[in-house]
Amino acid sequence: MNKKYFISLSIAAALTIGSLPTLATTASANSSVEDLKKQQDDVSSKKEEVNGKINEKKSQIDQTISKQKDIQSQISEISTKLKDTETKIAEKTKEIDETTAKINKLKADIEELKKKIEERNELLKERARAIQEKGGSANYLDVLLGAESFGDFINRVTAVNTIVSADKKIMDEQKRDQDELEKKQAEVEKELGDLESSKANLESLKQDLDSQKAKKAELFKQLEAQQASLKVEKADLEQESNELSKMEHQLEGEIQAEQARLAELARQREIERKRQAEAEAAKRAAAQKQATSSSSGGSSSAPAAVAPSAPVSAGAWTAPASGTITTNFGWDTLNGKQRFHYGTDIAARGSVPISAAADGYVIKSHYSSSYGNVVYITHSINGQMYTTVYAHMSSSLVSQGQAVNKGDQIGYMGNTGYSFGQHLHFELYRGSWSASHSNAVNPRQYINF
Ligand SMILES: [Zn+2]
């Protein structure tokens, strides 16, 4: 009996001494979670920055593409104009060739006529000479005076007149034809001049269009090069972003592992605490047995007073508060907007205590603009890590690094943060909490409210 008492005491002493380094370990372990979270935040914000740059590159690439499209349509417009101009030049060239041929034909015709007139002239001169030779120097008059009778005279007059006037007439006609052809040649030559000047204009237009097209093509090439380098820059940034995502993921794993380790630590502490309580109870029982004969004098070793909480259920989980469930996990409407509600809302009036839903370890207790006064607890249940979140509390009674038991009060129901009326917003995660709520599960799968 005496020996047993001694053993109990020594166990209690060992546990008390042993709990000191444990506390030190948990404190530093907790800050390690904070460090990891901070690292993760840094990586996330760096990634956000990189993603912003990626979007910038994307919009720059889009801009160059739209500029290229613009230039392409300008080039095709210029090409259409060029084709049109080339067709016109070909037409003009054909017209010029035709007109030149016409001029050459006219020139030949004129030459021909000139020759004929010349010949006719020669013929007339010859006739005149013949008449002179016949009649000496009296020429036509001698011919007429040489008549043997009046009838002969008439005949001779007529003959001379006929010959002369016929030749004259032919010559006049030929001269008229020549004039006309020359006039026509002048007209056609003017026409040719016009055609050649309009062809020259078209050719200068074509040259202009060619140089415009070349410039646009050069610009297009520049944009292509610009786009290529933008794509390389974007790919680099994307790689960086991927690496940051990997880091983020890795840190998430480290945080989860760390939290699981802390939850396990809390579980072990709880076992120790129970052992210690049992040892104390044994000690008290022994003391009571010893004091049964003498006076009462029993020290009322009541534990720290805790406000009345929700009844604690058997099993790993218990309801964090008593009250009415006002919103379940899932889709619902808040202020006219559809949103996914990642937790269970419990409302009640008055001073309502909030308790830990399971044995665990407080990883965070702070104020946020959305959650208000909020407590995060990590749990290790049958080898699975869980995280619970208690939001909108009027006040928190626990602090970071503190071990809690199922049903322990951790704060009071409130209306802090983004909240409209007093309630507890309770979230449950299989794994760790994240801003995307990817691990959130319906608390009612685990807890009977
Ligand atoms: Zn809620």
Coordinates of C-alpha atoms and ligand atoms in Angstrom, one line a residue:
M1 CA 0.0 0.0 0.0
N2 CA 2.8 2.3 0.9
K3 CA 4.8 1.2 -2.0
K4 CA 1.8 1.7 -4.4
Y5 CA 1.3 5.3 -3.2
F6 CA 5.0 6.0 -3.8
I7 CA 4.8 4.7 -7.4
S8 CA 1.7 6.8 -8.2
L9 CA 3.5 9.9 -7.0
S10 CA 6.6 9.2 -9.0
I11 CA 4.5 8.7 -12.1
A12 CA 2.7 12.0 -11.5
A13 CA 6.0 13.8 -11.0
A14 CA 7.5 12.2 -14.1
L15 CA 4.5 13.3 -16.1
T16 CA 4.6 16.8 -14.7
I17 CA 8.3 17.2 -15.5
G18 CA 7.9 15.4 -18.8
S19 CA 5.1 17.8 -19.9
L20 CA 7.5 20.8 -19.9
P21 CA 9.6 19.8 -23.0
T22 CA 6.4 18.6 -24.6
L23 CA 4.9 22.1 -24.4
A24 CA 8.2 23.6 -25.7
T25 CA 8.0 21.1 -28.7
T26 CA 4.4 21.9 -29.4
A27 CA 5.0 25.7 -29.3
S28 CA 7.9 25.4 -31.8
A29 CA 5.9 22.9 -33.9
N30 CA 3.1 25.3 -34.1
S31 CA 5.3 28.1 -35.3
S32 CA 6.6 25.6 -37.9
V33 CA 3.0 25.4 -39.3
E34 CA 2.9 29.2 -39.3
D35 CA 6.2 29.3 -41.1
L36 CA 5.1 26.8 -43.7
K37 CA 1.8 28.8 -44.2
K38 CA 3.8 32.0 -44.6
Q39 CA 6.1 30.3 -47.2
Q40 CA 3.0 29.0 -49.0
D41 CA 1.5 32.5 -49.0
D42 CA 4.7 33.9 -50.4
V43 CA 4.7 31.3 -53.1
S44 CA 1.0 31.9 -53.9
S45 CA 1.5 35.6 -54.2
K46 CA 4.5 35.1 -56.4
K47 CA 2.5 32.8 -58.5
E48 CA -0.3 35.3 -58.7
E49 CA 2.2 37.9 -59.9
V50 CA 3.6 35.5 -62.5
N51 CA 0.0 34.6 -63.7
G52 CA -0.7 38.4 -64.0
K53 CA 2.4 38.7 -66.2
I54 CA 1.2 35.7 -68.3
N55 CA -2.1 37.4 -68.8
E56 CA -0.3 40.5 -69.9
K57 CA 1.7 38.5 -72.4
K58 CA -1.5 36.9 -73.7
S59 CA -3.1 40.3 -74.3
Q60 CA 0.1 41.5 -76.0
I61 CA 0.1 38.4 -78.2
D62 CA -3.6 39.0 -79.0
Q63 CA -2.7 42.6 -79.9
T64 CA 0.0 41.6 -82.3
I65 CA -2.3 39.0 -83.8
S66 CA -5.0 41.6 -84.4
K67 CA -2.4 44.0 -85.8
Q68 CA -1.3 41.2 -88.2
K69 CA -4.8 40.6 -89.3
D70 CA -5.2 44.3 -89.9
I71 CA -2.0 44.4 -92.0
Q72 CA -3.0 41.2 -93.9
S73 CA -6.3 42.8 -94.9
Q74 CA -4.4 46.0 -95.9
I75 CA -2.0 43.9 -98.0
S76 CA -4.9 42.0 -99.7
E77 CA -6.5 45.4 -100.4
I78 CA -3.3 46.7 -101.9
S79 CA -2.9 43.4 -103.9
T80 CA -6.4 43.9 -105.3
K81 CA -5.5 47.4 -106.3
L82 CA -2.3 46.1 -107.8
K83 CA -4.0 43.5 -109.9
D84 CA -6.5 46.1 -111.0
T85 CA -3.7 48.5 -112.0
E86 CA -1.8 45.7 -113.8
T87 CA -4.9 44.8 -115.8
K88 CA -5.3 48.5 -116.7
I89 CA -1.6 48.7 -117.7
A90 CA -2.1 45.6 -119.9
E91 CA -5.2 47.2 -121.5
K92 CA -3.3 50.5 -122.1
T93 CA -0.3 48.6 -123.6
K94 CA -2.7 46.8 -125.9
E95 CA -4.4 50.1 -126.9
I96 CA -1.0 51.7 -127.4
D97 CA 0.0 48.8 -129.7
E98 CA -3.2 49.0 -131.6
T99 CA -2.9 52.8 -132.0
T100 CA 0.7 52.5 -133.0
A101 CA -0.3 50.0 -135.7
K102 CA -3.0 52.4 -136.8
I103 CA -0.5 55.3 -137.1
N104 CA 1.9 53.1 -139.1
K105 CA -1.0 52.1 -141.4
L106 CA -1.9 55.8 -141.8
K107 CA 1.7 56.8 -142.5
A108 CA 1.9 54.0 -145.1
D109 CA -1.4 55.2 -146.7
I110 CA -0.2 58.8 -146.8
E111 CA 3.1 57.7 -148.4
E112 CA 1.1 55.8 -151.0
L113 CA -1.0 58.8 -151.8
K114 CA 2.0 61.1 -151.9
K115 CA 3.5 58.7 -154.4
K116 CA 0.3 58.6 -156.5
I117 CA 0.0 62.4 -156.5
E118 CA 3.7 62.6 -157.5
E119 CA 3.0 60.2 -160.3
R120 CA -0.1 62.1 -161.5
N121 CA 1.9 65.3 -161.4
E122 CA 4.6 63.7 -163.5
L123 CA 1.9 62.5 -165.9
L124 CA 0.5 66.0 -166.2
K125 CA 3.9 67.5 -166.8
E126 CA 4.5 64.9 -169.5
R127 CA 1.2 65.7 -171.2
A128 CA 2.0 69.4 -171.1
R129 CA 5.4 68.7 -172.6
A130 CA 3.8 66.6 -175.4
I131 CA 1.3 69.3 -176.2
Q132 CA 4.1 71.9 -176.3
E133 CA 6.2 69.7 -178.5
K134 CA 3.3 69.2 -180.9
G135 CA 2.4 72.8 -181.0
G136 CA 5.6 74.5 -180.5
S137 CA 5.5 77.2 -177.8
A138 CA 1.8 77.9 -178.3
N139 CA 1.0 75.0 -176.1
Y140 CA -2.7 74.5 -175.5
L141 CA -3.6 77.5 -177.7
D142 CA -1.6 76.1 -180.6
V143 CA -3.4 72.8 -180.3
L144 CA -6.6 74.7 -180.5
L145 CA -5.5 76.9 -183.4
G146 CA -4.2 73.9 -185.3
A147 CA -7.8 72.8 -185.8
E148 CA -8.8 72.2 -189.4
S149 CA -12.5 73.0 -189.0
F150 CA -14.7 74.4 -186.3
G151 CA -15.8 70.9 -185.4
D152 CA -12.2 69.9 -185.1
F153 CA -11.6 73.0 -183.0
I154 CA -14.5 72.1 -180.6
N155 CA -13.2 68.6 -180.4
R156 CA -9.7 69.8 -179.6
V157 CA -10.9 72.2 -176.9
T158 CA -13.0 69.6 -175.4
A159 CA -10.2 67.1 -175.5
V160 CA -7.7 69.4 -173.9
N161 CA -10.2 70.5 -171.3
T162 CA -11.2 67.0 -170.5
I163 CA -7.7 65.8 -170.1
V164 CA -6.6 68.7 -168.0
S165 CA -9.7 68.9 -165.8
A166 CA -9.7 65.1 -165.2
D167 CA -6.2 65.1 -164.1
K168 CA -6.7 68.2 -162.0
K169 CA -9.7 66.6 -160.4
I170 CA -7.9 63.4 -159.6
M171 CA -5.0 65.4 -158.1
D172 CA -7.4 67.5 -156.1
E173 CA -9.1 64.4 -154.7
Q174 CA -5.8 62.8 -153.9
K175 CA -4.7 66.0 -152.1
R176 CA -7.9 66.1 -150.1
D177 CA -7.4 62.4 -149.2
Q178 CA -3.9 63.2 -148.1
D179 CA -5.0 66.1 -146.0
E180 CA -7.6 64.0 -144.4
L181 CA -5.1 61.2 -143.6
E182 CA -2.7 63.7 -142.2
K183 CA -5.4 65.1 -140.0
K184 CA -6.3 61.6 -138.9
Q185 CA -2.7 60.8 -138.2
A186 CA -2.4 63.9 -136.0
E187 CA -5.5 62.8 -134.1
V188 CA -4.3 59.3 -133.6
E189 CA -0.8 60.5 -132.5
K190 CA -2.5 62.7 -129.9
E191 CA -4.5 59.7 -128.8
L192 CA -1.3 57.7 -128.5
G193 CA 0.3 60.5 -126.5
D194 CA -2.7 60.4 -124.1
L195 CA -2.5 56.6 -123.8
E196 CA 1.2 56.7 -123.1
S197 CA 0.8 59.3 -120.4
S198 CA -2.0 57.4 -118.7
K199 CA 0.1 54.2 -118.9
A200 CA 2.9 56.1 -117.3
N201 CA 0.5 57.2 -114.5
L202 CA -0.6 53.6 -114.0
E203 CA 3.0 52.5 -113.8
S204 CA 3.9 55.0 -111.2
L205 CA 0.7 54.0 -109.2
K206 CA 1.9 50.4 -109.5
Q207 CA 5.3 51.3 -108.2
D208 CA 3.7 53.1 -105.3
L209 CA 1.5 50.1 -104.5
D210 CA 4.5 47.7 -104.7
S211 CA 6.4 49.8 -102.2
Q212 CA 3.4 50.0 -99.9
K213 CA 3.0 46.3 -100.1
A214 CA 6.7 45.7 -99.3
K215 CA 6.4 48.0 -96.3
K216 CA 3.4 46.2 -95.0
A217 CA 5.1 42.8 -95.5
E218 CA 8.1 44.1 -93.6
L219 CA 5.8 45.2 -90.7
F220 CA 4.1 41.9 -90.7
K221 CA 7.4 40.1 -90.4
Q222 CA 8.4 42.4 -87.5
L223 CA 5.1 41.5 -85.7
E224 CA 5.7 37.9 -86.4
A225 CA 9.1 38.1 -84.7
Q226 CA 7.6 40.1 -81.8
Q227 CA 4.9 37.5 -81.4
A228 CA 7.5 34.7 -81.4
S229 CA 9.5 36.3 -78.6
L230 CA 6.3 37.1 -76.6
K231 CA 5.4 33.4 -76.9
V232 CA 8.8 32.4 -75.6
E233 CA 8.4 34.8 -72.7
K234 CA 4.9 33.5 -72.0
A235 CA 6.2 29.9 -72.0
D236 CA 8.9 30.8 -69.6
L237 CA 6.4 32.4 -67.3
E238 CA 4.1 29.4 -67.6
Q239 CA 7.0 27.1 -66.6
E240 CA 7.7 29.4 -63.6
S241 CA 4.0 29.3 -62.7
N242 CA 4.0 25.5 -62.9
E243 CA 7.0 25.3 -60.7
L244 CA 5.4 27.6 -58.2
S245 CA 2.2 25.5 -58.3
K246 CA 4.4 22.5 -57.5
M247 CA 6.0 24.3 -54.6
E248 CA 2.6 25.4 -53.4
H249 CA 1.4 21.8 -53.5
Q250 CA 4.5 20.5 -51.8
L251 CA 4.1 23.0 -49.0
E252 CA 0.5 22.0 -48.7
G253 CA 1.6 18.5 -48.2
E254 CA 4.2 19.6 -45.6
I255 CA 1.5 21.6 -43.8
Q256 CA -0.9 18.6 -43.8
A257 CA 1.9 16.4 -42.5
E258 CA 2.8 18.9 -39.8
Q259 CA -0.8 19.3 -38.8
A260 CA -1.3 15.6 -38.6
R261 CA 1.8 15.3 -36.5
L262 CA 0.5 18.0 -34.2
A263 CA -2.9 16.3 -34.0
E264 CA -1.2 13.1 -33.0
L265 CA 0.8 15.0 -30.4
A266 CA -2.5 16.4 -29.0
R267 CA -3.9 12.8 -28.9
Q268 CA -0.9 11.6 -27.0
R269 CA -1.2 14.6 -24.6
E270 CA -4.8 13.7 -24.0
I271 CA -3.8 10.1 -23.2
E272 CA -1.2 11.5 -20.7
R273 CA -3.7 13.9 -19.3
K274 CA -6.2 11.0 -18.7
R275 CA -3.4 8.9 -17.1
Q276 CA -2.5 11.9 -14.9
A277 CA -6.2 12.4 -13.9
E278 CA -6.5 8.7 -13.0
A279 CA -3.3 8.9 -11.0
E280 CA -4.7 11.9 -9.2
A281 CA -8.0 10.1 -8.6
A282 CA -6.1 7.2 -7.2
K283 CA -4.1 9.5 -5.0
R284 CA -7.3 11.2 -3.7
A285 CA -9.0 7.9 -3.0
A286 CA -5.9 6.8 -1.0
A287 CA -5.9 10.1 0.9
Q288 CA -9.7 9.8 1.6
K289 CA -9.2 6.2 2.9
Q290 CA -6.5 7.5 5.2
A291 CA -8.7 10.4 6.4
T292 CA -11.9 8.5 7.0
S293 CA -11.2 8.2 10.7
S294 CA -10.2 11.9 11.2
S295 CA -11.9 15.2 10.2
S296 CA -13.3 15.9 6.7
G297 CA -10.9 18.5 5.4
G298 CA -11.2 17.3 1.8
S299 CA -10.0 19.9 -0.8
S300 CA -12.7 20.3 -3.4
S301 CA -10.5 19.8 -6.5
A302 CA -13.0 21.0 -9.0
P303 CA -11.7 21.6 -12.5
A304 CA -11.8 25.1 -14.0
A305 CA -15.4 26.2 -14.4
V306 CA -16.6 25.9 -18.0
A307 CA -19.9 27.5 -19.2
P308 CA -22.6 24.9 -20.0
S309 CA -21.9 23.5 -23.5
A310 CA -23.9 21.3 -25.8
P311 CA -24.3 17.8 -24.5
V312 CA -21.2 15.8 -25.4
S313 CA -21.9 12.8 -27.6
A314 CA -20.1 9.5 -27.4
G315 CA -17.7 8.6 -30.2
A316 CA -15.0 10.8 -31.8
W317 CA -17.3 13.7 -32.6
T318 CA -19.8 16.0 -30.8
A319 CA -21.9 19.0 -31.9
P320 CA -20.0 22.3 -31.5
A321 CA -23.1 24.2 -30.2
S322 CA -26.7 23.7 -29.4
G323 CA -29.3 25.6 -31.4
T324 CA -31.2 25.5 -34.7
I325 CA -29.6 24.6 -38.0
T326 CA -30.3 27.6 -40.2
T327 CA -28.2 26.7 -43.2
N328 CA -26.8 23.4 -44.4
F329 CA -23.7 22.5 -46.3
G330 CA -24.4 23.0 -50.1
W331 CA -25.9 25.5 -52.5
D332 CA -28.0 28.3 -51.1
T333 CA -28.9 31.9 -51.6
L334 CA -27.3 34.8 -49.6
N335 CA -28.5 38.4 -50.2
G336 CA -30.0 37.3 -53.5
K337 CA -26.9 35.6 -54.8
Q338 CA -26.3 31.8 -55.3
R339 CA -23.3 30.6 -53.5
F340 CA -21.9 27.3 -52.1
H341 CA -22.1 27.2 -48.3
Y342 CA -19.1 25.2 -47.1
G343 CA -20.3 24.6 -43.6
T344 CA -23.3 24.2 -41.2
D345 CA -24.8 27.2 -39.5
I346 CA -26.2 26.8 -36.0
A347 CA -28.1 29.7 -34.5
A348 CA -29.3 30.3 -30.9
R349 CA -30.0 33.4 -28.7
G350 CA -28.2 34.5 -25.6
S351 CA -24.8 33.5 -24.3
V352 CA -24.1 30.3 -26.2
P353 CA -20.9 28.3 -25.6
I354 CA -19.0 26.8 -28.6
S355 CA -17.1 23.6 -28.0
A356 CA -14.5 21.6 -29.8
A357 CA -16.1 19.0 -32.0
A358 CA -13.3 16.5 -31.3
D359 CA -10.0 16.1 -29.4
G360 CA -7.4 18.2 -31.2
Y361 CA -5.0 21.0 -31.3
V362 CA -5.7 24.7 -31.9
I363 CA -3.7 25.7 -35.0
K364 CA -5.1 29.2 -35.3
S365 CA -7.3 31.6 -33.3
H366 CA -7.6 35.1 -34.7
Y367 CA -9.9 37.7 -36.2
S368 CA -10.6 37.8 -40.0
S369 CA -12.9 40.2 -41.9
S370 CA -14.9 37.3 -43.3
Y371 CA -14.8 34.7 -40.5
G372 CA -14.8 37.2 -37.6
N373 CA -13.4 35.6 -34.4
V374 CA -12.4 32.2 -35.7
V375 CA -10.7 29.1 -34.3
Y376 CA -9.1 26.3 -36.4
I377 CA -8.6 23.0 -34.7
T378 CA -6.7 20.0 -36.2
H379 CA -7.7 16.4 -35.3
S380 CA -6.3 13.0 -35.9
I381 CA -9.0 10.4 -35.8
N382 CA -8.3 6.7 -36.8
G383 CA -5.2 7.9 -38.7
Q384 CA -7.1 10.5 -40.7
M385 CA -6.4 14.2 -40.3
Y386 CA -9.4 16.6 -40.0
T387 CA -9.6 20.3 -39.6
T388 CA -12.6 22.1 -38.0
V389 CA -13.4 25.8 -38.2
Y390 CA -15.6 27.8 -35.8
A391 CA -16.5 31.2 -37.2
H392 CA -18.3 34.5 -36.2
M393 CA -17.7 33.9 -32.5
S394 CA -18.2 36.9 -30.1
S395 CA -14.9 35.8 -28.4
S396 CA -12.4 33.0 -28.4
L397 CA -11.2 31.3 -25.2
V398 CA -8.4 29.4 -26.7
S399 CA -5.1 30.2 -28.3
Q400 CA -2.8 28.8 -30.9
G401 CA -0.8 25.8 -29.8
Q402 CA -3.4 24.7 -27.2
A403 CA -4.6 21.1 -26.9
V404 CA -8.4 20.7 -26.6
N405 CA -10.7 17.8 -25.7
K406 CA -13.9 16.9 -27.4
G407 CA -16.6 19.2 -25.8
D408 CA -14.2 21.7 -24.3
Q409 CA -15.5 25.2 -24.6
I410 CA -13.4 27.3 -27.0
G411 CA -15.5 30.5 -27.2
Y412 CA -19.0 32.1 -27.5
M413 CA -21.4 32.2 -30.4
G414 CA -21.4 35.7 -32.0
N415 CA -22.1 37.8 -35.1
T416 CA -18.5 39.0 -36.0
G417 CA -17.1 39.2 -39.5
Y418 CA -19.3 38.7 -42.6
S419 CA -22.3 37.6 -40.6
F420 CA -26.0 38.6 -40.4
G421 CA -27.2 37.7 -37.0
Q422 CA -25.8 35.6 -34.2
H423 CA -24.8 32.1 -35.3
L424 CA -21.9 29.6 -35.5
H425 CA -20.6 28.9 -39.0
F426 CA -18.9 25.5 -38.6
E427 CA -16.7 23.9 -41.3
L428 CA -15.2 20.4 -41.4
Y429 CA -12.3 19.4 -43.7
R430 CA -11.0 15.9 -44.4
G431 CA -7.4 17.1 -44.4
S432 CA -6.4 20.7 -44.0
W433 CA -8.3 24.0 -44.6
S434 CA -7.6 25.9 -47.8
A435 CA -9.0 29.1 -49.3
S436 CA -10.5 27.0 -52.1
H437 CA -12.3 24.8 -49.5
S438 CA -11.4 21.8 -51.7
N439 CA -11.3 19.4 -48.7
A440 CA -14.6 20.7 -47.2
V441 CA -17.2 17.9 -46.4
N442 CA -20.7 18.1 -45.0
P443 CA -20.3 18.1 -41.2
R444 CA -23.5 16.2 -40.8
Q445 CA -21.7 13.2 -42.3
Y446 CA -19.8 13.0 -39.1
I447 CA -21.8 14.8 -36.4
N448 CA -25.4 14.5 -35.2
F449 CA -26.5 18.0 -34.5
Ligands
ZN1 ZN -22.4 29.9 -42.6

